[in-house]
Short mmCIF file of C-alpha atoms in Angstrom, two decimals:
data_model
loop_
_atom_site.label_atom_id
_atom_site.label_comp_id
_atom_site.label_asym_id
_atom_site.label_seq_id
_atom_site.Cartn_x
_atom_site.Cartn_y
_atom_site.Cartn_z
CA MET A 1 51.68 -72.83 -82.55
CA ARG A 2 49.86 -74.65 -85.38
CA PRO A 3 51.39 -75.12 -88.86
CA PHE A 4 50.52 -72.21 -91.30
CA THR A 5 51.45 -71.12 -94.82
CA TYR A 6 53.30 -67.80 -95.13
CA GLN A 7 52.65 -65.60 -98.19
CA ARG A 8 54.30 -62.18 -98.79
CA VAL A 9 52.39 -60.05 -101.10
CA ALA A 10 53.79 -57.21 -103.37
CA ASP A 11 50.73 -55.10 -103.97
CA PRO A 12 47.17 -54.50 -102.50
CA SER A 13 45.27 -56.59 -105.08
CA SER A 14 47.33 -59.71 -104.19
CA ALA A 15 46.79 -59.13 -100.52
CA MET A 16 42.98 -58.69 -100.90
CA GLN A 17 42.82 -61.89 -103.12
CA ALA A 18 44.69 -63.87 -100.55
CA LEU A 19 42.58 -62.65 -97.65
CA ALA A 20 39.30 -63.09 -99.43
CA VAL A 21 39.22 -66.74 -98.78
CA ALA A 22 37.73 -66.05 -95.38
CA SER A 23 34.01 -66.55 -95.10
CA ALA A 24 31.78 -63.77 -93.98
CA ASN A 25 30.18 -66.01 -91.45
CA THR A 26 33.32 -67.42 -89.97
CA PRO A 27 34.38 -66.01 -86.63
CA LEU A 28 37.45 -63.87 -86.76
CA THR A 29 39.31 -66.47 -84.59
CA ASP A 30 38.92 -69.21 -87.21
CA ALA A 31 39.31 -67.07 -90.40
CA PRO A 32 41.65 -69.15 -92.66
CA ALA A 33 43.80 -66.19 -93.64
CA GLN A 34 45.11 -63.23 -91.52
CA PRO A 35 47.18 -60.21 -92.57
CA LEU A 36 50.52 -59.68 -90.83
CA ALA A 37 52.03 -56.25 -90.42
CA GLY A 38 53.59 -55.46 -87.08
CA GLY A 39 52.37 -58.88 -85.78
CA THR A 40 52.24 -57.60 -82.17
CA THR A 41 48.81 -58.99 -81.54
CA LEU A 42 48.45 -61.73 -84.13
CA ILE A 43 51.57 -63.57 -83.28
CA ASP A 44 50.64 -63.55 -79.59
CA LEU A 45 47.19 -64.88 -80.17
CA MET A 46 48.57 -67.63 -82.51
CA LYS A 47 50.87 -68.79 -79.76
CA LEU A 48 48.04 -68.95 -77.36
CA ASP A 49 46.13 -71.02 -79.99
CA VAL A 50 43.29 -68.47 -79.87
CA MET A 51 43.78 -67.61 -83.52
CA ARG A 52 44.46 -70.40 -85.89
CA PRO A 53 44.96 -69.15 -89.41
CA SER A 54 46.11 -71.67 -92.06
CA MET A 55 47.74 -68.79 -93.97
CA VAL A 56 49.54 -65.58 -92.79
CA VAL A 57 49.71 -62.85 -95.50
CA ASP A 58 52.49 -60.48 -95.04
CA ILE A 59 51.45 -56.98 -96.09
CA ASN A 60 54.54 -55.07 -95.04
CA PRO A 61 55.55 -54.50 -98.70
CA LEU A 62 52.41 -52.26 -98.98
CA ALA A 63 54.07 -49.70 -96.59
CA SER A 64 55.57 -47.91 -99.66
CA THR A 65 51.98 -46.67 -100.43
CA TRP A 66 50.23 -47.11 -97.05
CA SER A 67 52.52 -45.48 -94.50
CA ALA A 68 52.53 -41.78 -95.37
CA ILE A 69 51.73 -39.02 -92.67
CA ASN A 70 50.31 -36.09 -94.61
CA LEU A 71 48.90 -32.89 -93.26
CA ASP A 72 47.60 -30.20 -95.63
CA SER A 73 45.75 -26.97 -94.78
CA GLU A 74 42.62 -28.93 -93.89
CA ASN A 75 43.05 -32.56 -93.33
CA LEU A 76 45.39 -35.14 -91.67
CA HIS A 77 45.88 -38.37 -93.56
CA LEU A 78 47.61 -41.30 -91.88
CA GLY A 79 48.52 -44.40 -93.75
CA ALA A 80 47.36 -47.64 -92.04
CA LEU A 81 50.88 -49.15 -92.19
CA ALA A 82 52.53 -46.14 -90.53
CA ARG A 83 54.29 -47.20 -87.30
CA MET A 84 52.91 -45.87 -84.02
CA SER A 85 56.18 -44.47 -83.03
CA ASP A 86 56.64 -42.54 -86.25
CA VAL A 87 53.16 -40.91 -85.82
CA ALA A 88 53.53 -40.21 -82.13
CA SER A 89 56.79 -38.37 -82.78
CA ASN A 90 55.86 -36.49 -85.93
CA PRO A 91 56.07 -32.71 -85.05
CA GLU A 92 52.88 -31.79 -87.04
CA VAL A 93 50.80 -34.45 -85.34
CA ARG A 94 52.11 -33.38 -81.86
CA ARG A 95 51.39 -29.72 -82.53
CA ASN A 96 47.99 -30.05 -84.22
CA TYR A 97 46.67 -33.33 -82.76
CA PRO A 98 48.23 -33.92 -79.34
CA VAL A 99 45.41 -36.30 -78.47
CA ILE A 100 46.62 -38.63 -81.20
CA ALA A 101 50.38 -38.35 -80.27
CA ASP A 102 49.52 -38.87 -76.57
CA ALA A 103 47.27 -41.90 -77.25
CA LEU A 104 49.85 -43.67 -79.32
CA LYS A 105 52.74 -42.81 -76.89
CA LEU A 106 50.70 -44.18 -73.94
CA ALA A 107 49.48 -47.34 -75.85
CA ALA A 108 52.58 -49.51 -75.64
CA SER A 109 56.14 -49.78 -74.83
CA PRO A 110 58.74 -48.19 -77.16
CA GLN A 111 59.66 -51.58 -78.65
CA LEU A 112 56.04 -52.31 -79.54
CA ARG A 113 55.42 -48.86 -80.95
CA ASN A 114 58.37 -49.30 -83.21
CA MET A 115 56.78 -52.39 -84.67
CA ALA A 116 53.04 -51.87 -84.49
CA THR A 117 51.07 -50.25 -87.25
CA LEU A 118 48.06 -47.93 -87.06
CA GLY A 119 45.68 -50.33 -88.94
CA GLY A 120 46.69 -53.29 -86.79
CA ASN A 121 46.34 -51.19 -83.61
CA VAL A 122 42.72 -50.33 -84.07
CA LEU A 123 41.83 -53.84 -84.90
CA GLN A 124 43.62 -55.46 -81.88
CA ARG A 125 41.49 -57.79 -79.89
CA THR A 126 40.35 -57.91 -76.36
CA ARG A 127 42.60 -58.76 -73.48
CA CYS A 128 39.91 -60.72 -71.65
CA THR A 129 41.44 -63.61 -69.79
CA TYR A 130 38.61 -65.91 -70.73
CA PHE A 131 39.07 -64.98 -74.45
CA ARG A 132 42.87 -65.45 -74.45
CA ASP A 133 42.84 -68.74 -72.36
CA VAL A 134 41.54 -71.64 -74.53
CA SER A 135 41.07 -73.77 -71.58
CA TYR A 136 37.88 -71.79 -70.84
CA GLU A 137 35.32 -73.13 -73.18
CA ALA A 138 32.71 -70.48 -72.34
CA CYS A 139 33.64 -67.51 -74.56
CA ASN A 140 31.12 -66.33 -77.13
CA LYS A 141 33.76 -64.24 -78.94
CA ARG A 142 35.96 -67.19 -79.46
CA ASN A 143 33.43 -69.98 -79.51
CA PRO A 144 29.92 -68.61 -80.34
CA GLY A 145 27.09 -69.98 -78.33
CA SER A 146 29.26 -71.35 -75.61
CA GLY A 147 28.41 -68.57 -72.97
CA CYS A 148 30.58 -65.89 -71.26
CA ALA A 149 32.70 -67.00 -68.34
CA ALA A 150 33.48 -63.34 -67.47
CA MET A 151 29.81 -62.74 -66.44
CA ASP A 152 30.25 -64.56 -63.21
CA GLY A 153 34.03 -64.81 -63.10
CA PHE A 154 36.75 -62.36 -62.31
CA ASN A 155 35.70 -59.28 -64.33
CA ARG A 156 37.71 -56.37 -62.91
CA THR A 157 38.93 -55.25 -66.16
CA HIS A 158 35.86 -55.78 -68.20
CA ALA A 159 33.46 -53.17 -69.76
CA VAL A 160 30.67 -51.23 -68.09
CA LEU A 161 29.38 -49.63 -71.41
CA GLY A 162 28.14 -51.29 -74.57
CA THR A 163 27.80 -54.69 -73.04
CA SER A 164 25.24 -57.36 -73.85
CA ASP A 165 24.20 -60.61 -72.23
CA GLN A 166 26.67 -62.44 -74.57
CA CYS A 167 29.89 -60.49 -73.92
CA ILE A 168 31.35 -57.87 -71.50
CA ALA A 169 34.99 -57.93 -72.89
CA THR A 170 36.61 -54.53 -73.09
CA TYR A 171 38.10 -53.06 -76.28
CA PRO A 172 41.64 -52.50 -75.29
CA GLY A 173 43.09 -49.82 -77.64
CA ASP A 174 44.00 -46.31 -77.12
CA PHE A 175 44.48 -44.74 -80.52
CA ALA A 176 40.90 -45.62 -81.47
CA GLN A 177 39.60 -43.37 -78.75
CA ALA A 178 41.45 -40.37 -80.34
CA LEU A 179 40.10 -41.28 -83.71
CA ILE A 180 36.44 -41.49 -82.71
CA ALA A 181 36.67 -38.37 -80.79
CA LEU A 182 37.85 -36.52 -83.85
CA ASP A 183 35.28 -37.90 -86.05
CA ALA A 184 37.87 -39.62 -88.16
CA THR A 185 37.17 -41.36 -91.48
CA VAL A 186 38.65 -44.75 -92.18
CA GLU A 187 39.71 -45.71 -95.63
CA ILE A 188 39.03 -49.37 -96.62
CA SER A 189 40.48 -50.99 -99.65
CA GLY A 190 38.98 -54.11 -101.20
CA SER A 191 38.64 -56.10 -104.43
CA THR A 192 35.85 -53.75 -105.60
CA GLY A 193 37.75 -50.52 -104.80
CA THR A 194 38.16 -48.12 -101.90
CA ARG A 195 35.34 -46.98 -99.62
CA ASN A 196 35.38 -44.49 -96.71
CA ILE A 197 33.23 -44.77 -93.64
CA PRO A 198 33.15 -42.89 -90.26
CA PHE A 199 35.49 -44.55 -87.83
CA ALA A 200 32.64 -44.88 -85.53
CA GLN A 201 31.10 -47.42 -87.89
CA LEU A 202 34.11 -49.68 -88.02
CA HIS A 203 33.67 -51.65 -84.72
CA LYS A 204 30.53 -53.58 -83.76
CA ALA A 205 29.18 -53.78 -80.23
CA PRO A 206 28.77 -57.41 -79.15
CA GLY A 207 24.96 -57.62 -79.19
CA LYS A 208 24.05 -61.28 -79.99
CA THR A 209 27.16 -61.84 -82.21
CA PRO A 210 30.29 -60.82 -80.20
CA GLN A 211 32.36 -62.91 -82.57
CA ILE A 212 31.72 -60.32 -85.30
CA GLU A 213 33.87 -57.38 -84.19
CA THR A 214 34.07 -55.06 -87.23
CA THR A 215 32.12 -54.16 -90.42
CA LEU A 216 35.06 -55.17 -92.65
CA SER A 217 34.19 -57.76 -95.37
CA PRO A 218 36.41 -60.67 -96.28
CA GLY A 219 39.43 -59.55 -98.18
CA GLU A 220 39.16 -55.85 -97.13
CA LEU A 221 42.09 -54.00 -95.41
CA ILE A 222 42.20 -50.67 -93.66
CA SER A 223 44.53 -48.53 -95.87
CA GLY A 224 44.36 -45.13 -94.04
CA PHE A 225 42.64 -42.69 -91.79
CA MET A 226 41.53 -39.07 -92.41
CA ILE A 227 40.72 -36.25 -89.94
CA GLU A 228 39.23 -33.10 -90.85
CA ARG A 229 40.34 -29.73 -89.23
CA ARG A 230 42.98 -29.36 -86.61
CA TRP A 231 42.54 -29.92 -82.88
CA PRO A 232 45.46 -28.40 -81.12
CA ARG A 233 43.43 -28.18 -77.81
CA SER A 234 43.06 -32.05 -77.27
CA VAL A 235 44.42 -34.46 -74.57
CA TYR A 236 44.50 -38.11 -73.88
CA LEU A 237 44.46 -39.25 -70.20
CA LYS A 238 44.80 -42.78 -69.22
CA ALA A 239 44.41 -44.48 -65.77
CA ARG A 240 46.06 -47.82 -65.41
CA ASP A 241 47.42 -50.15 -62.86
CA ARG A 242 51.09 -49.21 -63.38
CA GLN A 243 52.70 -46.27 -65.12
CA SER A 244 54.67 -48.31 -67.53
CA TYR A 245 53.22 -50.23 -70.36
CA GLU A 246 49.65 -51.36 -69.33
CA PHE A 247 46.14 -51.26 -70.77
CA ALA A 248 43.72 -48.60 -69.70
CA LEU A 249 41.28 -49.19 -66.65
CA ALA A 250 39.70 -45.97 -67.83
CA SER A 251 40.75 -43.31 -70.32
CA ALA A 252 39.36 -40.20 -71.93
CA ALA A 253 40.10 -38.51 -75.35
CA ILE A 254 39.02 -34.88 -75.29
CA ALA A 255 39.05 -32.31 -78.06
CA MET A 256 37.79 -28.79 -77.54
CA ASP A 257 37.34 -25.46 -79.30
CA VAL A 258 37.38 -22.72 -76.74
CA GLN A 259 36.96 -18.98 -77.72
CA ASP A 260 37.12 -16.21 -75.09
CA GLY A 261 36.82 -18.87 -72.27
CA ILE A 262 33.53 -20.30 -73.84
CA VAL A 263 33.48 -23.84 -75.17
CA ARG A 264 32.22 -23.66 -78.85
CA ASP A 265 32.67 -27.32 -79.53
CA ALA A 266 33.70 -30.47 -77.63
CA ARG A 267 34.36 -34.13 -78.36
CA ILE A 268 34.54 -36.85 -75.70
CA ALA A 269 35.57 -40.42 -76.06
CA LEU A 270 36.06 -43.03 -73.44
CA GLY A 271 38.48 -45.99 -73.24
CA GLY A 272 39.06 -48.86 -71.13
CA VAL A 273 35.37 -49.05 -70.06
CA ALA A 274 33.54 -50.06 -73.19
CA THR A 275 33.35 -53.07 -75.51
CA VAL A 276 34.05 -50.76 -78.51
CA PRO A 277 35.68 -47.40 -78.93
CA TRP A 278 33.11 -45.17 -77.21
CA ARG A 279 31.99 -41.72 -78.17
CA ALA A 280 30.04 -39.95 -75.53
CA ARG A 281 28.05 -37.80 -78.02
CA GLU A 282 24.95 -37.31 -75.82
CA VAL A 283 26.85 -35.39 -73.19
CA GLU A 284 28.99 -33.17 -75.43
CA ALA A 285 26.09 -30.66 -75.78
CA LEU A 286 26.31 -30.01 -72.01
CA LEU A 287 29.63 -28.30 -72.69
CA LYS A 288 28.74 -26.10 -75.72
CA GLY A 289 28.23 -22.52 -74.89
CA GLN A 290 29.63 -22.95 -71.32
CA LYS A 291 32.64 -21.73 -69.50
CA LEU A 292 34.16 -24.86 -68.11
CA ASP A 293 34.45 -25.17 -64.39
CA ASP A 294 34.66 -27.87 -61.87
CA ALA A 295 30.92 -28.15 -61.46
CA ILE A 296 30.30 -28.51 -65.29
CA ALA A 297 32.97 -30.96 -65.63
CA LYS A 298 31.59 -33.16 -62.94
CA ARG A 299 28.11 -32.90 -64.48
CA VAL A 300 29.49 -33.97 -67.83
CA ALA A 301 31.44 -36.82 -66.38
CA ASP A 302 28.50 -38.01 -64.42
CA ALA A 303 26.35 -38.01 -67.53
CA ALA A 304 28.96 -39.92 -69.59
CA PHE A 305 28.48 -42.86 -67.31
CA SER A 306 24.70 -42.74 -66.84
CA GLY A 307 24.20 -45.81 -68.83
CA ALA A 308 26.97 -47.88 -67.37
CA THR A 309 26.23 -51.40 -65.99
CA ALA A 310 28.81 -52.88 -63.66
CA LYS A 311 29.45 -56.51 -62.64
CA ARG A 312 30.81 -57.82 -59.32
CA HIS A 313 34.48 -56.70 -59.61
CA ASN A 314 34.33 -53.71 -62.11
CA GLU A 315 32.10 -51.24 -60.38
CA PHE A 316 35.08 -49.16 -59.46
CA LYS A 317 35.56 -48.34 -63.15
CA ILE A 318 32.45 -46.01 -63.10
CA ALA A 319 33.80 -43.73 -60.42
CA LEU A 320 37.30 -43.91 -61.88
CA GLY A 321 36.07 -43.18 -65.34
CA LYS A 322 34.18 -40.06 -64.13
CA ARG A 323 37.32 -38.74 -62.51
CA VAL A 324 39.35 -39.29 -65.66
CA VAL A 325 36.77 -37.54 -67.83
CA ALA A 326 36.50 -34.54 -65.43
CA ARG A 327 40.41 -34.24 -65.20
CA ALA A 328 40.83 -34.50 -68.97
CA LEU A 329 38.20 -31.87 -69.54
CA GLN A 330 39.99 -29.46 -67.16
CA GLN A 331 43.39 -30.13 -68.83
CA ALA A 332 42.08 -29.55 -72.27
CA ALA A 333 40.32 -26.15 -71.35
CA THR A 334 43.52 -24.86 -69.60
CA MET A 335 46.18 -26.13 -72.01
CA GLU A 336 48.28 -23.41 -73.79
CA ILE A 337 48.12 -23.53 -77.55
#
């Protein structure tokens, strides 16, 4: 690990000032200052020499104002510094947003969930081997313009949706799929104040600039998340190589409003198969007004992957993803609420 300066901040303005030294055109890997909360991703990447900040800004003291879990009659508000384990075990979240509780519970081991924060979790970086191993020079996300070793390398865990000719690295998170499925809003705090954007606008697909992963500006921090209306009929289903702590090969976050057996509203998000948190908006209309059965579930699942593009080793993800979506739809439609 390279030498760095450690700074612990007491308030949001101090944190934003310290972090604003980053240049808007600097790849995230080389940003001179990085925030530290749970540290479950940042510290790993620093040890691997993938991220090389000259300053680490400890924002944990901000938890006093950024870690609340509040549910009123209409909205759920989650502070960005709330711990994953606290949110996953919250009775109101489990009752009204089981897709959130399940996504967080399946995301990591108990030890990591006790450390990791919601804000850090949605900003975690890809587990692509070629990104995390600096002995591979060809990684456009880490070394812009160098190429993508995964294209012709071992790409079993890589994305089949949202890819470009520059990058096929998979977004690794689980919680983000629940947020994008529920049309969450993300609250972003910066030196000029607070702004709110749809969570779907937070992450950027690789396109020609895979090193730019989010729409956050230098010095900005995620301070919270907000979800309108309750979704008690919602599930998160995750397929992975092992039942214990592991990243998704394919996952689905499903939220449904079913009345008298008819689907009135449906939300579908896919994980483990895309370069960013992936909302399958175009296929949700196939469910509305329908009584869900096996045939409709299969039709929707097939449509969700109609634009998928596979490489040599990850073609299986398309068939696996379809099965996960169909099963998750059936679970959501039949769950007791």
